[in-house]
Amino acid sequence: MPVQNRRSFIKNTSKAGIAISLMPHLSLFAEPVNQFQQTPLPYAYDAFTHAIDALTMEIHYSKHAAGYTKNLNDAVADEIKASSIALQNIFASIQQYSTKMRNNAGGHFNHEFFWKCLSPNNTGTPSKSLQAAIDQSFGGLEQMKSQFNQAAISRFGSGWAWLIKTNHGIAITSTANQDNPLMSTEKIKGTPLLALDVWEHAYYLKYQNKRAEYVQNWWSIVNWNFVNQQYQNTLI
Ligand code: MN3
């Protein structure tokens, strides 16, 4: 969303008395910044060991994801002339940038988004409006999960599975490496609602080659409140 639209969005939603809390999530990709940073995790590394073990969470956040953020800032320093840039602007013309920018802008955003998709408790359920969209596009929640699982399991090598909002409703896609559905080069583009990291670094210590088991257990820690909020944002 362009800055001007964001301003009027803030103003209008303030008037309506809603949605100011939505802004931090929009700012994940819409806010121009001059230095990208990791958001502190709102839970402990061992918050959901039945689904993801503590050491995996620690290495994933403090080493892998931290590396993407650092390398993104290096790429921005090398390639961006402006004093600030929003991730959505980088993604919208990703073909203009280096592989380093692509991998690390994607890596930074995808992980920041992924952490927010997780919650150790009270993970909620799809909101009424999201459930209606799921019913319309997939015929029900279980069918949606089944297609998402298929996308996650069948992604060859490293990548991500996504639930996204498109111009035609909601859809499932998967991306290679650190690509994401906001990138101009993706065939299936949309606004992320839910993301799952299926790189081996996300699950190997606990699950080894059993990616399907990781995907299945992961559903128990999905933060539906966050997903609902992302969907709501796309309706404004
Ligand atoms: Mn990862």
Short mmCIF file of C-alpha atoms and ligand atoms in Angstrom, two decimals:
data_model
loop_
_atom_site.label_atom_id
_atom_site.label_comp_id
_atom_site.label_asym_id
_atom_site.label_seq_id
_atom_site.Cartn_x
_atom_site.Cartn_y
_atom_site.Cartn_z
CA MET A 1 0.00 0.00 0.00
CA PRO A 2 1.50 3.40 -0.94
CA VAL A 3 2.37 5.68 1.96
CA GLN A 4 -0.41 8.11 1.11
CA ASN A 5 -3.00 5.33 1.09
CA ARG A 6 -1.62 4.05 4.34
CA ARG A 7 -2.00 7.45 5.93
CA SER A 8 -5.62 7.74 4.88
CA PHE A 9 -6.10 4.14 5.94
CA ILE A 10 -4.85 4.97 9.41
CA LYS A 11 -6.99 8.09 9.53
CA ASN A 12 -10.13 6.34 8.34
CA THR A 13 -9.72 3.33 10.55
CA SER A 14 -9.03 5.60 13.52
CA LYS A 15 -12.31 7.32 12.82
CA ALA A 16 -14.04 3.98 12.65
CA GLY A 17 -12.42 3.07 15.94
CA ILE A 18 -10.84 -0.12 14.63
CA ALA A 19 -7.77 -1.70 13.24
CA ILE A 20 -4.87 0.40 14.51
CA SER A 21 -3.43 -2.86 15.79
CA LEU A 22 -3.38 -4.09 12.20
CA MET A 23 -0.65 -1.71 11.21
CA PRO A 24 2.35 -3.60 12.59
CA HIS A 25 1.41 -6.52 10.38
CA LEU A 26 0.95 -4.39 7.28
CA SER A 27 4.30 -2.81 8.03
CA LEU A 28 5.96 -6.19 7.57
CA PHE A 29 6.19 -5.41 3.89
CA ALA A 30 4.60 -1.98 3.33
CA GLU A 31 6.63 0.22 5.65
CA PRO A 32 9.69 1.94 4.11
CA VAL A 33 12.67 1.52 6.43
CA ASN A 34 16.40 2.17 6.16
CA GLN A 35 17.46 -0.77 8.30
CA PHE A 36 15.67 -4.11 8.50
CA GLN A 37 15.51 -5.80 11.90
CA GLN A 38 14.27 -9.04 13.33
CA THR A 39 11.23 -8.68 15.56
CA PRO A 40 11.78 -10.34 18.95
CA LEU A 41 9.82 -13.59 19.19
CA PRO A 42 6.69 -13.25 21.35
CA TYR A 43 7.28 -16.76 22.76
CA ALA A 44 10.16 -18.89 24.05
CA TYR A 45 12.16 -21.23 21.81
CA ASP A 46 10.63 -24.15 23.73
CA ALA A 47 7.06 -22.84 23.53
CA PHE A 48 5.73 -25.66 21.33
CA THR A 49 8.10 -28.58 21.50
CA HIS A 50 5.35 -31.04 20.49
CA ALA A 51 5.50 -29.46 17.03
CA ILE A 52 8.92 -27.78 16.73
CA ASP A 53 11.80 -28.53 19.12
CA ALA A 54 13.58 -25.77 21.03
CA LEU A 55 17.00 -26.16 19.42
CA THR A 56 15.49 -25.94 15.94
CA MET A 57 13.63 -22.76 16.93
CA GLU A 58 16.77 -21.25 18.41
CA ILE A 59 19.03 -22.02 15.45
CA HIS A 60 16.32 -21.09 12.97
CA TYR A 61 15.67 -17.68 14.51
CA SER A 62 19.10 -16.69 15.82
CA LYS A 63 21.25 -18.10 12.99
CA HIS A 64 19.34 -18.75 9.77
CA ALA A 65 16.81 -15.91 9.93
CA ALA A 66 19.32 -13.51 11.49
CA GLY A 67 21.61 -14.20 8.54
CA TYR A 68 18.93 -13.26 6.02
CA THR A 69 18.28 -9.99 7.82
CA LYS A 70 21.97 -9.08 7.95
CA ASN A 71 22.53 -9.99 4.31
CA LEU A 72 19.41 -8.09 3.27
CA ASN A 73 20.81 -4.95 4.88
CA ASP A 74 24.10 -5.50 3.06
CA ALA A 75 22.27 -5.90 -0.27
CA VAL A 76 20.17 -2.80 0.40
CA ALA A 77 23.32 -0.79 1.13
CA ASP A 78 24.82 -1.97 -2.17
CA GLU A 79 21.79 -1.73 -4.45
CA ILE A 80 19.25 0.77 -3.13
CA LYS A 81 19.92 4.46 -3.74
CA ALA A 82 16.98 5.77 -1.68
CA SER A 83 17.40 6.29 2.06
CA SER A 84 14.53 3.92 2.78
CA ILE A 85 12.70 1.15 0.96
CA ALA A 86 9.67 -1.07 1.60
CA LEU A 87 9.95 -4.78 1.00
CA GLN A 88 6.84 -4.70 -1.17
CA ASN A 89 8.64 -2.36 -3.58
CA ILE A 90 11.61 -4.69 -3.79
CA PHE A 91 9.32 -7.69 -4.33
CA ALA A 92 7.25 -5.84 -6.95
CA SER A 93 10.30 -5.57 -9.23
CA ILE A 94 12.44 -8.37 -7.87
CA GLN A 95 13.85 -9.18 -11.32
CA GLN A 96 15.80 -5.90 -11.21
CA TYR A 97 17.84 -6.97 -8.21
CA SER A 98 20.69 -9.35 -7.50
CA THR A 99 20.25 -12.95 -6.37
CA LYS A 100 21.59 -11.84 -3.00
CA MET A 101 18.78 -9.29 -2.69
CA ARG A 102 16.18 -11.80 -3.83
CA ASN A 103 17.23 -14.53 -1.42
CA ASN A 104 17.66 -12.27 1.59
CA ALA A 105 14.71 -9.92 1.12
CA GLY A 106 12.59 -13.03 0.72
CA GLY A 107 14.35 -14.77 3.59
CA HIS A 108 13.86 -11.82 5.92
CA PHE A 109 10.19 -11.28 5.11
CA ASN A 110 9.23 -14.96 4.95
CA HIS A 111 10.68 -15.66 8.38
CA GLU A 112 9.26 -12.53 10.03
CA PHE A 113 5.88 -13.59 8.63
CA PHE A 114 6.33 -17.24 9.63
CA TRP A 115 7.06 -16.45 13.31
CA LYS A 116 3.79 -14.53 13.47
CA CYS A 117 1.91 -17.50 12.07
CA LEU A 118 2.84 -19.50 15.20
CA SER A 119 1.33 -19.44 18.66
CA PRO A 120 1.88 -21.76 21.60
CA ASN A 121 -1.68 -21.50 22.88
CA ASN A 122 -5.15 -20.24 22.10
CA THR A 123 -4.45 -20.52 18.42
CA GLY A 124 -8.07 -19.78 17.58
CA THR A 125 -10.03 -20.81 14.52
CA PRO A 126 -10.70 -19.15 11.16
CA SER A 127 -12.91 -16.08 11.51
CA LYS A 128 -16.38 -16.13 10.02
CA SER A 129 -15.28 -14.21 6.93
CA LEU A 130 -12.13 -16.29 6.41
CA GLN A 131 -14.09 -19.51 6.91
CA ALA A 132 -16.56 -18.33 4.27
CA ALA A 133 -13.69 -17.67 1.86
CA ILE A 134 -12.17 -21.08 2.65
CA ASP A 135 -15.53 -22.76 2.04
CA GLN A 136 -15.94 -20.94 -1.25
CA SER A 137 -12.44 -21.67 -2.57
CA PHE A 138 -11.85 -25.16 -1.15
CA GLY A 139 -15.17 -26.54 0.05
CA GLY A 140 -14.13 -26.57 3.71
CA LEU A 141 -11.26 -26.23 6.18
CA GLU A 142 -10.15 -29.86 5.98
CA GLN A 143 -10.00 -29.66 2.19
CA MET A 144 -7.96 -26.46 2.41
CA LYS A 145 -5.54 -28.06 4.88
CA SER A 146 -5.23 -31.11 2.68
CA GLN A 147 -4.29 -28.99 -0.37
CA PHE A 148 -1.89 -26.92 1.73
CA ASN A 149 -0.24 -30.10 3.03
CA GLN A 150 0.10 -31.35 -0.52
CA ALA A 151 1.80 -28.09 -1.56
CA ALA A 152 4.13 -28.27 1.45
CA ILE A 153 5.05 -31.92 0.99
CA SER A 154 5.45 -31.81 -2.78
CA ARG A 155 7.69 -28.73 -2.88
CA PHE A 156 10.94 -30.29 -4.10
CA GLY A 157 13.97 -29.21 -2.10
CA SER A 158 13.78 -25.99 -0.10
CA GLY A 159 10.84 -23.61 -0.11
CA TRP A 160 7.56 -22.50 1.36
CA ALA A 161 3.85 -23.30 1.29
CA TRP A 162 1.39 -20.39 1.37
CA LEU A 163 -2.25 -19.56 1.80
CA ILE A 164 -2.76 -16.29 -0.07
CA LYS A 165 -5.44 -13.79 -1.00
CA THR A 166 -5.57 -13.26 -4.76
CA ASN A 167 -7.83 -11.10 -6.92
CA HIS A 168 -10.11 -14.11 -7.25
CA GLY A 169 -10.41 -15.28 -3.66
CA ILE A 170 -7.97 -17.31 -1.62
CA ALA A 171 -5.52 -19.85 -2.98
CA ILE A 172 -2.64 -22.13 -2.07
CA THR A 173 0.76 -21.93 -3.66
CA SER A 174 4.31 -22.94 -2.95
CA THR A 175 7.54 -21.12 -3.72
CA ALA A 176 11.13 -22.23 -4.18
CA ASN A 177 14.03 -21.19 -1.95
CA GLN A 178 13.15 -17.85 -0.27
CA ASP A 179 10.79 -16.64 -2.99
CA ASN A 180 7.29 -15.57 -1.98
CA PRO A 181 3.93 -14.78 -3.61
CA LEU A 182 4.57 -11.01 -3.40
CA MET A 183 7.39 -11.34 -5.95
CA SER A 184 6.77 -10.09 -9.48
CA THR A 185 8.25 -13.28 -10.94
CA GLU A 186 5.77 -15.67 -9.31
CA LYS A 187 3.06 -17.12 -11.56
CA ILE A 188 0.61 -17.25 -8.65
CA LYS A 189 0.74 -13.91 -6.83
CA GLY A 190 -1.16 -12.75 -3.79
CA THR A 191 -1.04 -11.37 -0.28
CA PRO A 192 0.24 -13.91 2.26
CA LEU A 193 -2.24 -15.08 4.88
CA LEU A 194 -0.35 -18.11 6.22
CA ALA A 195 3.13 -19.48 5.53
CA LEU A 196 4.99 -22.67 6.28
CA ASP A 197 8.76 -23.02 6.01
CA VAL A 198 9.60 -26.43 4.53
CA TRP A 199 13.37 -25.98 4.39
CA GLU A 200 15.04 -28.89 6.17
CA HIS A 201 16.53 -26.41 8.67
CA ALA A 202 12.95 -25.83 9.90
CA TYR A 203 12.32 -29.42 10.97
CA TYR A 204 15.25 -31.79 10.42
CA LEU A 205 16.45 -32.22 14.03
CA LYS A 206 13.08 -33.52 15.20
CA TYR A 207 11.66 -35.04 12.03
CA GLN A 208 14.63 -35.93 9.78
CA ASN A 209 13.10 -37.02 6.46
CA LYS A 210 9.50 -37.00 7.76
CA ARG A 211 8.36 -33.66 6.37
CA ALA A 212 4.71 -34.77 6.28
CA GLU A 213 4.73 -35.35 10.04
CA TYR A 214 6.18 -31.87 10.63
CA VAL A 215 3.48 -30.34 8.44
CA GLN A 216 0.75 -32.26 10.25
CA ASN A 217 1.96 -31.26 13.74
CA TRP A 218 2.50 -27.66 12.66
CA TRP A 219 -1.26 -27.13 12.25
CA SER A 220 -1.61 -27.39 16.04
CA ILE A 221 0.46 -24.22 16.52
CA VAL A 222 -1.00 -22.08 13.73
CA ASN A 223 -1.96 -18.66 15.06
CA TRP A 224 -5.39 -18.30 13.47
CA ASN A 225 -5.85 -14.91 15.09
CA PHE A 226 -2.95 -13.64 13.01
CA VAL A 227 -4.21 -15.34 9.84
CA ASN A 228 -7.66 -13.82 10.39
CA GLN A 229 -6.11 -10.40 10.79
CA GLN A 230 -4.12 -10.76 7.57
CA TYR A 231 -7.28 -11.74 5.73
CA GLN A 232 -9.18 -8.80 7.24
CA ASN A 233 -6.40 -6.45 6.08
CA THR A 234 -6.90 -7.55 2.49
CA LEU A 235 -10.59 -6.63 2.63
CA ILE A 236 -10.01 -2.99 3.56
MN MN3 B 1 13.76 -21.05 7.49
#
